[in-house]
Tab-separated table of C-alpha atoms in Angstrom:
chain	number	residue	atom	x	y	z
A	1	UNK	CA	19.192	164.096	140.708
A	2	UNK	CA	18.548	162.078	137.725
A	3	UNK	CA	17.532	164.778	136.142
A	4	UNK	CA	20.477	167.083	136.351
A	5	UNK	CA	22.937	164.287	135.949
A	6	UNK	CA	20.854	164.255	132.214
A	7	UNK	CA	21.360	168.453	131.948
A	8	UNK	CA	24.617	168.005	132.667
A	9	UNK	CA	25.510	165.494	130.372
A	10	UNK	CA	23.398	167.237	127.770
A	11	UNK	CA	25.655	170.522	128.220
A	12	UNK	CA	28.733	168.400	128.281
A	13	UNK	CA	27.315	166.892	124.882
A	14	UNK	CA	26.493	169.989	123.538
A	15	UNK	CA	29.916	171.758	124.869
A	16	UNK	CA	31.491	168.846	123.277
A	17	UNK	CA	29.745	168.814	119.735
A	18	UNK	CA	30.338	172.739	119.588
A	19	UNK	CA	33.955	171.989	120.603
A	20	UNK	CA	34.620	169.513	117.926
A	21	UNK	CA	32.282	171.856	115.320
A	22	UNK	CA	34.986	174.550	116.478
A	23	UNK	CA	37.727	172.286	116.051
A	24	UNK	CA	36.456	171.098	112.646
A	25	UNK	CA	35.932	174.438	111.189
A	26	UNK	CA	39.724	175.659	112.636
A	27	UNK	CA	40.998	172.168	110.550
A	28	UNK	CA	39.253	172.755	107.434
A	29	UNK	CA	40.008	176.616	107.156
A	30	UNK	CA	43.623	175.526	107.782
A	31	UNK	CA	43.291	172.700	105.446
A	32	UNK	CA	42.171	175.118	103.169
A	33	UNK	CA	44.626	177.340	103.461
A	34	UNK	CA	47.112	174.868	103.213
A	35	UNK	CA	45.624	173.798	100.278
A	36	UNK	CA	45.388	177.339	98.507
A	37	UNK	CA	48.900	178.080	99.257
A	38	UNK	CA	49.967	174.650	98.140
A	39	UNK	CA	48.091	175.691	94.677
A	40	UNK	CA	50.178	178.906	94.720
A	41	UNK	CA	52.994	177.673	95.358
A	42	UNK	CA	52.279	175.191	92.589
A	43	UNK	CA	51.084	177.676	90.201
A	44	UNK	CA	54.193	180.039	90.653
A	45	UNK	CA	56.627	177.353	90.173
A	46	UNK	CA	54.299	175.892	86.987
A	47	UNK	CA	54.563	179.804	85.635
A	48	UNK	CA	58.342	179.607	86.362
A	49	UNK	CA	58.549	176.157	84.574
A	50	UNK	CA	56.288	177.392	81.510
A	51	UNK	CA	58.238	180.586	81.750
A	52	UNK	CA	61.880	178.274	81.743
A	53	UNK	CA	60.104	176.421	78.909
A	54	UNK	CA	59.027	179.222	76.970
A	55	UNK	CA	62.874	180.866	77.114
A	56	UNK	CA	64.022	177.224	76.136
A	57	UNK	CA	61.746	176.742	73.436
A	58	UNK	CA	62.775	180.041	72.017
A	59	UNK	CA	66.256	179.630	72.165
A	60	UNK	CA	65.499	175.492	70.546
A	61	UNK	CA	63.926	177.692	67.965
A	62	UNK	CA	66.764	180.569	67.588
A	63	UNK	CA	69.344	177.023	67.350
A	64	UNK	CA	66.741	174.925	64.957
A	65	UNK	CA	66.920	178.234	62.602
A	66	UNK	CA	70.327	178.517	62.737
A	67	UNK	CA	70.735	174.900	62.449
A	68	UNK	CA	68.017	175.036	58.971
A	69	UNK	CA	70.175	177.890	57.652
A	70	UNK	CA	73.547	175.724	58.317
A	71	UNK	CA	72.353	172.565	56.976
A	72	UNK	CA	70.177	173.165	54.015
A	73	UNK	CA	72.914	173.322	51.576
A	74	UNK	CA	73.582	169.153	53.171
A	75	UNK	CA	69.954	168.521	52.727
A	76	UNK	CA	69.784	169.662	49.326
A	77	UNK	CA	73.040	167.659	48.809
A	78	UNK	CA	71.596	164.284	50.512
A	79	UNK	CA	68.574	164.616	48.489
A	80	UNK	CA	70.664	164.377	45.444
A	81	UNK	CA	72.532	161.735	47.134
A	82	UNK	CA	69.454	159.943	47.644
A	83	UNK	CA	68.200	160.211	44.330
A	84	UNK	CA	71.456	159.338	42.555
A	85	UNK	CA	71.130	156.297	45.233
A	86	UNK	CA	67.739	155.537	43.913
A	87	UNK	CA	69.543	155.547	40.165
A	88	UNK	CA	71.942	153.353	41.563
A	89	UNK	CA	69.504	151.066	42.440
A	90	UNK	CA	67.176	150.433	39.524
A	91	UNK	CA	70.480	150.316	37.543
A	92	UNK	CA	71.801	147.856	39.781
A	93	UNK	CA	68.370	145.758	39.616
A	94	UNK	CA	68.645	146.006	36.218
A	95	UNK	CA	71.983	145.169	35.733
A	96	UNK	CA	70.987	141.499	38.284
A	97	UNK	CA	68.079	140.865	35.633
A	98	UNK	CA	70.279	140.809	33.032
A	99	UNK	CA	72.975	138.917	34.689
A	100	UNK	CA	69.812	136.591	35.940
A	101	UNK	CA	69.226	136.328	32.425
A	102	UNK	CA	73.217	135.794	30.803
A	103	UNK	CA	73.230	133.150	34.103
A	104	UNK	CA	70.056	131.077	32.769
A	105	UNK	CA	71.560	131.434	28.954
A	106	UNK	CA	74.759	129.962	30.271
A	107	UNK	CA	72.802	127.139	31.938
A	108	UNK	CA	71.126	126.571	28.716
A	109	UNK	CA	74.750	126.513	26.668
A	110	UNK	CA	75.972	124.474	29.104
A	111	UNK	CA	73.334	121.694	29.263
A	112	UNK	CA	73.678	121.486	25.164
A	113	UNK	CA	77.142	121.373	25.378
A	114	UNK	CA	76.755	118.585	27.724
A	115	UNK	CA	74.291	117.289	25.103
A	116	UNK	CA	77.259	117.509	22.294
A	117	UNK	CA	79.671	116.583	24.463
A	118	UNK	CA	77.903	112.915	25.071
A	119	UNK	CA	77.109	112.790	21.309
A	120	UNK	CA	80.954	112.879	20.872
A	121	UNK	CA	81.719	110.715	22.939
A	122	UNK	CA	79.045	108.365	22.293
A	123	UNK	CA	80.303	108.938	18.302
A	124	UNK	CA	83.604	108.231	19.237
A	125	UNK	CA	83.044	105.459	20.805
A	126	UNK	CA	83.584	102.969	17.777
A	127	UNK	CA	86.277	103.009	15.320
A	128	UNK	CA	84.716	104.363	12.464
A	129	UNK	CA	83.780	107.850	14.511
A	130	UNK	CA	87.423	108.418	15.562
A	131	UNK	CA	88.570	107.534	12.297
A	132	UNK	CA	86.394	109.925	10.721
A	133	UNK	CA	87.523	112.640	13.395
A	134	UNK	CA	90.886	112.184	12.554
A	135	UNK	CA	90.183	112.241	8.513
A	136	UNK	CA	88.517	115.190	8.824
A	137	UNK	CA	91.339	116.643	11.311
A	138	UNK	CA	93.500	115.997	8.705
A	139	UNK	CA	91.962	117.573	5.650
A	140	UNK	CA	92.079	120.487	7.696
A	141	UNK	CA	95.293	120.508	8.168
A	142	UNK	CA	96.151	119.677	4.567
A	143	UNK	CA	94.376	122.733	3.653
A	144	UNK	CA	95.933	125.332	6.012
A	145	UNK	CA	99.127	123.845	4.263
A	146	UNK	CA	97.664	125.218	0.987
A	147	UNK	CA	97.886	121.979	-0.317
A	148	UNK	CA	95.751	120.458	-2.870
A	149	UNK	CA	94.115	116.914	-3.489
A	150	UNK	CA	95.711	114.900	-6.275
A	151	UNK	CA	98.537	117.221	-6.788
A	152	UNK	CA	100.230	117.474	-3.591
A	153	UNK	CA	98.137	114.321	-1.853
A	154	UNK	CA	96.057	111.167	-1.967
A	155	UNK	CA	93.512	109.980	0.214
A	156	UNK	CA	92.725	106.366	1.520
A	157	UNK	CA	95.272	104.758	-1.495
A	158	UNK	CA	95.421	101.230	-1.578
A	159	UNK	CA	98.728	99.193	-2.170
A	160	UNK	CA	99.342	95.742	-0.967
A	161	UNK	CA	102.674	94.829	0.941
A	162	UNK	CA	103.929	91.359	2.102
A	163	UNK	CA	102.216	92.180	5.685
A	164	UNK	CA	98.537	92.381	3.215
A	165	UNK	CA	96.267	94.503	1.692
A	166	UNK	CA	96.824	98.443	3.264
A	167	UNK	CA	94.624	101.833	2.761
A	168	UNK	CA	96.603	104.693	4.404
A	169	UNK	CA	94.490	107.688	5.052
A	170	UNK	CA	96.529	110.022	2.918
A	171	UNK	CA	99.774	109.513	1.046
A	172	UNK	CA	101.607	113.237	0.853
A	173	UNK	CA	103.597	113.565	-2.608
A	174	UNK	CA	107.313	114.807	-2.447
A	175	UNK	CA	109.115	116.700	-5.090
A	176	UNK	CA	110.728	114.026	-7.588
A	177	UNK	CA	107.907	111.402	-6.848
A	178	UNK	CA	109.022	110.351	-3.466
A	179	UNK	CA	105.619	110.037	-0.583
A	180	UNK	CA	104.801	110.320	2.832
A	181	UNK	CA	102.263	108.085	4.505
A	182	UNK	CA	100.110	109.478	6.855
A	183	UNK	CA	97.459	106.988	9.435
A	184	UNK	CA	95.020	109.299	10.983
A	185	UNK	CA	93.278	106.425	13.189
A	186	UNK	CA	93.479	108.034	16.302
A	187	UNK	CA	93.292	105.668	19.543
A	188	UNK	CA	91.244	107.047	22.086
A	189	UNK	CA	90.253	103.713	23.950
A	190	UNK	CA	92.041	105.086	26.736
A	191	UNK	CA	90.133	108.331	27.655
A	192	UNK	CA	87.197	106.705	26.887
A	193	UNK	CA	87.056	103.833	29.627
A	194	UNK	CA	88.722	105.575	32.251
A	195	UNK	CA	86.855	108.245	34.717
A	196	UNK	CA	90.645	109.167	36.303
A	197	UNK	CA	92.946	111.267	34.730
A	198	UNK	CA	96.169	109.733	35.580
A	199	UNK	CA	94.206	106.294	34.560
A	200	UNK	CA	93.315	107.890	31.854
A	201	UNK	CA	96.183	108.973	30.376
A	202	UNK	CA	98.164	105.685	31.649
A	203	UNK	CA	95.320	103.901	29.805
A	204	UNK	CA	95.966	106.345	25.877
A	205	UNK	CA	99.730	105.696	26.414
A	206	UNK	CA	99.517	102.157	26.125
A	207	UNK	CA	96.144	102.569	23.782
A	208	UNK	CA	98.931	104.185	21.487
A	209	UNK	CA	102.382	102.050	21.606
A	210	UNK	CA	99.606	99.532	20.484
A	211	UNK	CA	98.944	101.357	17.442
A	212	UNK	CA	102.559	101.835	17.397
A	213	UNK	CA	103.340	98.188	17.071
A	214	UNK	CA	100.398	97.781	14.718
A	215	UNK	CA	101.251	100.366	12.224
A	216	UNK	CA	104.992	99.359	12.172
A	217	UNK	CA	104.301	96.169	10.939
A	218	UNK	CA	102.359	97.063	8.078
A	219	UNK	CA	105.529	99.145	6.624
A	220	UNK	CA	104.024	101.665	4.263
A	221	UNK	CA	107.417	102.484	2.715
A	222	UNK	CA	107.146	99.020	0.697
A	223	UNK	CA	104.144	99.509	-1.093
A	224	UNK	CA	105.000	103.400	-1.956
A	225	UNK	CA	108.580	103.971	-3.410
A	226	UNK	CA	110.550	105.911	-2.655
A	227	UNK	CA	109.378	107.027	0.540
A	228	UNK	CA	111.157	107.432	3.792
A	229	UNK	CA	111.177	103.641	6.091
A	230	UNK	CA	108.789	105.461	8.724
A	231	UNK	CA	104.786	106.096	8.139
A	232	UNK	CA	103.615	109.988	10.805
A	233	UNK	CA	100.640	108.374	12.800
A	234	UNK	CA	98.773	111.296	13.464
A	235	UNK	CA	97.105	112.090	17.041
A	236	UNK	CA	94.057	114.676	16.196
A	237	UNK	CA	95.146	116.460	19.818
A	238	UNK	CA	98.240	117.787	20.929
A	239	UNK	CA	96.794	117.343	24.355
A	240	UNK	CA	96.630	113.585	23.576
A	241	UNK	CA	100.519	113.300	22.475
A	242	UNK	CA	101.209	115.207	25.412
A	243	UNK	CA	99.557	113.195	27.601
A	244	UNK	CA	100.900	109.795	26.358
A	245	UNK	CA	104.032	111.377	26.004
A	246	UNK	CA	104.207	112.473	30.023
A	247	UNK	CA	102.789	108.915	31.342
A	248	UNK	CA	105.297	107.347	28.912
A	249	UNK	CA	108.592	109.283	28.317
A	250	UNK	CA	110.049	106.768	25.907
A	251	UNK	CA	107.174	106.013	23.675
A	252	UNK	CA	108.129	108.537	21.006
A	253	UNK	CA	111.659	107.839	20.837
A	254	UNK	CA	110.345	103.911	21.011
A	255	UNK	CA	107.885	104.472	17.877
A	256	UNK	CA	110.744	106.559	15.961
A	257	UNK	CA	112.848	103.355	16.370
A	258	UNK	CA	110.001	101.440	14.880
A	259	UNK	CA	109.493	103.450	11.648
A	260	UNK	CA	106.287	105.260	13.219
A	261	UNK	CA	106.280	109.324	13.601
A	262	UNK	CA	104.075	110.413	16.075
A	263	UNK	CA	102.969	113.868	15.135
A	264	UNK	CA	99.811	116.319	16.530
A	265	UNK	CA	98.126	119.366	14.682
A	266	UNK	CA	100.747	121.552	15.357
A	267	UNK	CA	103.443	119.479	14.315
A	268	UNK	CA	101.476	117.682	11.457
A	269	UNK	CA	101.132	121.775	9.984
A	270	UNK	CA	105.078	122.223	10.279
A	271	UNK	CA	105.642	118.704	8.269
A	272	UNK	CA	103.349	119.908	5.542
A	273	UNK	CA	104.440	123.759	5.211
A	274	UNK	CA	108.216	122.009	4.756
A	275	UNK	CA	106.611	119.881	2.381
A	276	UNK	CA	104.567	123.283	0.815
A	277	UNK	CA	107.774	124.843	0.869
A	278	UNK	CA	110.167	122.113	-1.121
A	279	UNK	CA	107.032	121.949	-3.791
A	280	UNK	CA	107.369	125.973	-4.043
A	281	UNK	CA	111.302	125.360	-4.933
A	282	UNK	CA	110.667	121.990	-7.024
A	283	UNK	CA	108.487	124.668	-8.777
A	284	UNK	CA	111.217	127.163	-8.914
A	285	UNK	CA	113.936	124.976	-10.416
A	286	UNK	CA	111.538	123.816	-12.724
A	287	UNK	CA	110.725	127.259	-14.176
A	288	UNK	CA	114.230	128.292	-13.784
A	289	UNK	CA	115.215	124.891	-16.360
A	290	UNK	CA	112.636	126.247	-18.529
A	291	UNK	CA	113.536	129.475	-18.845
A	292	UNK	CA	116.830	128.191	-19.312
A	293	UNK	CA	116.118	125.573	-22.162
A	294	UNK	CA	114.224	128.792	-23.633
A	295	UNK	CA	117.146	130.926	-23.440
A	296	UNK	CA	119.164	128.119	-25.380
A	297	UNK	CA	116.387	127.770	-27.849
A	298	UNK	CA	116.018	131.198	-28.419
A	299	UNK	CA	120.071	131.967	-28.458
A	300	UNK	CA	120.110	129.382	-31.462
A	301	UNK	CA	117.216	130.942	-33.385
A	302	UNK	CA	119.591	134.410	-32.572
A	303	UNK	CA	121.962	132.501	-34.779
A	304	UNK	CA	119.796	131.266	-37.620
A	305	UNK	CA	118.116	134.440	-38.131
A	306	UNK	CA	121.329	136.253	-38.073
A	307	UNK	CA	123.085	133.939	-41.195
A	308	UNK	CA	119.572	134.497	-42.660
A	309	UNK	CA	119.606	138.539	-41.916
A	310	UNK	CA	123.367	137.875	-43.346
A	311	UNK	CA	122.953	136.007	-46.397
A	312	UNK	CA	119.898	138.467	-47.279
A	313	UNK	CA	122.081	141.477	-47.183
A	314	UNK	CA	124.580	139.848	-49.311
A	315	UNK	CA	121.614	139.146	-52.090
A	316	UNK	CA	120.822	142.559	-51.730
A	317	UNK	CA	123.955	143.656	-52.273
A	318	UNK	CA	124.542	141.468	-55.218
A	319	UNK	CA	120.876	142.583	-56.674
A	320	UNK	CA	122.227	146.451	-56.447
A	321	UNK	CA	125.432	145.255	-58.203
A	322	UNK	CA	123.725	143.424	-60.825
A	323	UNK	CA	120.977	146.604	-61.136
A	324	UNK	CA	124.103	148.753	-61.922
A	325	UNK	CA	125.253	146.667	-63.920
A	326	UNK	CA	122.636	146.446	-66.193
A	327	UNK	CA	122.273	150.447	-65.823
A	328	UNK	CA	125.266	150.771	-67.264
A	329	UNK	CA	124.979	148.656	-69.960
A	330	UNK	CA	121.308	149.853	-70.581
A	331	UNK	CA	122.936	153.067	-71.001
A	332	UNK	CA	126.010	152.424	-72.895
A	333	UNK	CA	124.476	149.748	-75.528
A	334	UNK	CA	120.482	150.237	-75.909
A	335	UNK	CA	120.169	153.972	-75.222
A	336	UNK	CA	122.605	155.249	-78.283
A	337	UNK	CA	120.500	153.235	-80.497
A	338	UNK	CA	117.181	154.379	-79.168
A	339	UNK	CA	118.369	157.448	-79.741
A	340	UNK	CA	118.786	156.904	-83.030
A	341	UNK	CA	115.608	155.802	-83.981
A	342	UNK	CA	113.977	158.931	-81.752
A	343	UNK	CA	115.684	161.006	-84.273
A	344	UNK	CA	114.263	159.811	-87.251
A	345	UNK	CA	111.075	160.407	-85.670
A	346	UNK	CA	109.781	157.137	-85.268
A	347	UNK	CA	108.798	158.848	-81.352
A	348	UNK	CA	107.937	161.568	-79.595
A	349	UNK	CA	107.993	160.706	-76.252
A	350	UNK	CA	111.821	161.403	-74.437
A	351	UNK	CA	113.885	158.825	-73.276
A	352	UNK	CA	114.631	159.125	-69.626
A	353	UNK	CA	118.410	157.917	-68.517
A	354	UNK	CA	118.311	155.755	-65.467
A	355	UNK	CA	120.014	156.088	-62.277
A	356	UNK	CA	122.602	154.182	-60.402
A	357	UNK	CA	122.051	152.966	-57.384
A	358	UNK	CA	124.769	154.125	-54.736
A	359	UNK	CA	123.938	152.819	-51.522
A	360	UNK	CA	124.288	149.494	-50.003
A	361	UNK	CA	122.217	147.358	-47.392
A	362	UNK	CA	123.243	148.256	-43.953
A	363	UNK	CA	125.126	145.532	-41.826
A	364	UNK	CA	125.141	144.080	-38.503
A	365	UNK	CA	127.486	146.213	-36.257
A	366	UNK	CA	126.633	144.482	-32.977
A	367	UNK	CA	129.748	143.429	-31.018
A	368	UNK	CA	127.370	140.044	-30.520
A	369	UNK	CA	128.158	139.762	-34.346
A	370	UNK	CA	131.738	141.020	-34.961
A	371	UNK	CA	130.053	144.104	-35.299
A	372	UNK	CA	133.262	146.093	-33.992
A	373	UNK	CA	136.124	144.950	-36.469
A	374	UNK	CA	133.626	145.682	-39.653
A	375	UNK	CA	134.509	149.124	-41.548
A	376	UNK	CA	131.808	151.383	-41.547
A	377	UNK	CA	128.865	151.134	-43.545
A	378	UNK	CA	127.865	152.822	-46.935
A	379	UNK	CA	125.229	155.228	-46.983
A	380	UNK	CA	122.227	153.090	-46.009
A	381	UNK	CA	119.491	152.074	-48.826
């Protein structure tokens, strides 16, 4: 009993194990052919894909050839582009260095001029370095004038007045010995103390209606006569009369009223070119006298020489007068009787009879001289 209860579970294992080996098999062939037709139907839609590639690629390649036959001409033309870009470029980078290098040379101009400009200002400081700008200002304009030293101006003459001893910085000379007295001491305490530029020019206004007052009270016109009552101060900057002239409207009409003319460059040059100008006509009328006197002198050695031209023809005419004369009495008293004596043979040699003379000196017929009442001459000698 035990025994067939062990067959019989042996046959069920054994029915079993070739059941589940059948079952196996029938799931791995059908796996398998799953599997294969899975790889087919993989393969034929990877063919149609590589085939849809292929026909895509082609036609990519059909449009990229069209496409390189359509836009070489452009490439050709952005290559240019790209090298005239390039040219740009290093010209551009060249044209930065040397703008790198005008930009440091304008650093450098403007760091000296700094440099000056502190040495000007550190010159004009004092009295003596503005005084000297404005002397030398002045000679300038003197020159462009086309005057010259000691013949139409003096520098730094001294005179003494009842205010004291004065030295004017140039003394202009008029036609008929008048002058003109110029001060070139320029005040510039103003712009020099003040930073501000309204201070500033507040500061030169009042810096020059000092000067004003100064210079009026030394009156020039006393020590140099004649000469107009006002003395031309002289600014070496129009900007600085204009400046005092803005912060103080009534400070030139104020220093006129004084005796003091305040005058820049540009007016300074107009002063002196009328000055130029009146020397040019002094210098006209003067040659104009001269010729004149001349004319006079020369008219009344005319004269002379005429009553001498006169009197000569008269002796001339006298001398041919007398000649004939004594012609004719040469011929009517010595030649008979050296005739005679040829005869008896005393000479050989002929006697020659001598002529008359039978014209007369020639006259002045000038209307200048009476010329036109005279008769006419004789057959000139």
């Amino acid at each position: 009993m035990v025994v067939m209860e062990a067959i019989t579970l042996s046959v069920a294992l054994v029915l079993v194990l070739a059941v589940g080996i059948v079952i196996g098999w029938w799931l791995g062939s059908t796996r398998a052919r799953a599997q294969t037709q899975d790889r087919l139907v993989r393969a034929e839609t990877t063919a149609q894909i590589l085939s849809d590639r292929t026909e895509a690629l082609e036609a990519d390649a059909q449009v990229a050839g069209e496409l390189t036959a359509a836009v070489g001409p452009l490439t050709s033309d952005v290559r240019s582009l790209a090298q005239h870009v390039t040219g740009q470029d290093r010209q551009q980078a060249a044209r930065l260095a040397g703008l790198d290098e005008q930009l440091r040379q304008l650093a450098l101009q403007n760091q000296r001029l700094q440099t000056s400009t502190h040495g000007l200002l550190t010159a004009l400081s004092s009295g003596s370095g503005r005084g000297d700008w404005g002397e030398v200002q002045l000679r300038r304009i003197v020159e462009l004038a086309g005057m010259t030293e000691h013949i139409d101006f003096n520098v730094e003459v001294s005179a003494t007045t009842d205010a004291g001893r004065i030295r004017p910085d140039m003394v202009i000379n008029l036609p008929g010995e008048a002058h003109i007295v110029i001060d070139a001491k320029a005040p510039l305490n103003g712009f020099e103390r003040e930073a501000d530029g309204a201070a500033a020019a507040g500061a030169q206004a009042r810096a020059v209606r000092r000067h004003v007052t100064a210079l009026s009270k030394k009156s020039y016109w006393q020590a140099f006569t004649p000469t107009p009552r006002f003395v031309v101060c002289f600014l070496p900057s129009d900007g600085l009369l204009a400046a005092a002239g803005q912060e103080d409207p009534s400070l030139i009409d104020d220093a006129l009223t004084a005796g003091v003319l305040l005058a820049s460059p540009s007016t300074l040059l107009g002063l002196l070119k009328t000055v130029a100008l009146n020397w040019q006509q002094a210098d006209l009328s003067r040659s104009a006298q001269q010729i004149l006197d001349l004319g006079r002198d020369l008219h009344t050695r005319v004269v002379t020489l005429t009553e001498h031209l006169t009197r000569m023809g008269s002796s001339l005419d006298r001398s041919v007068e007398d000649y004939n004369r004594l012609v004719g009495s040469f011929e009517s008293r010595f030649l008979p009787t050296a005739r005679k004596l040829s005869a008896t043979g005393v000479s050989d040699a002929a006697l020659v009879d001598p002529e008359e003379l039978s014209t007369r000196t020639r006259g002045l017929t000038a209307r200048e001289f009476g010329g036109a009442d005279r008769p006419p001459a004789e057959p000139q000698l």
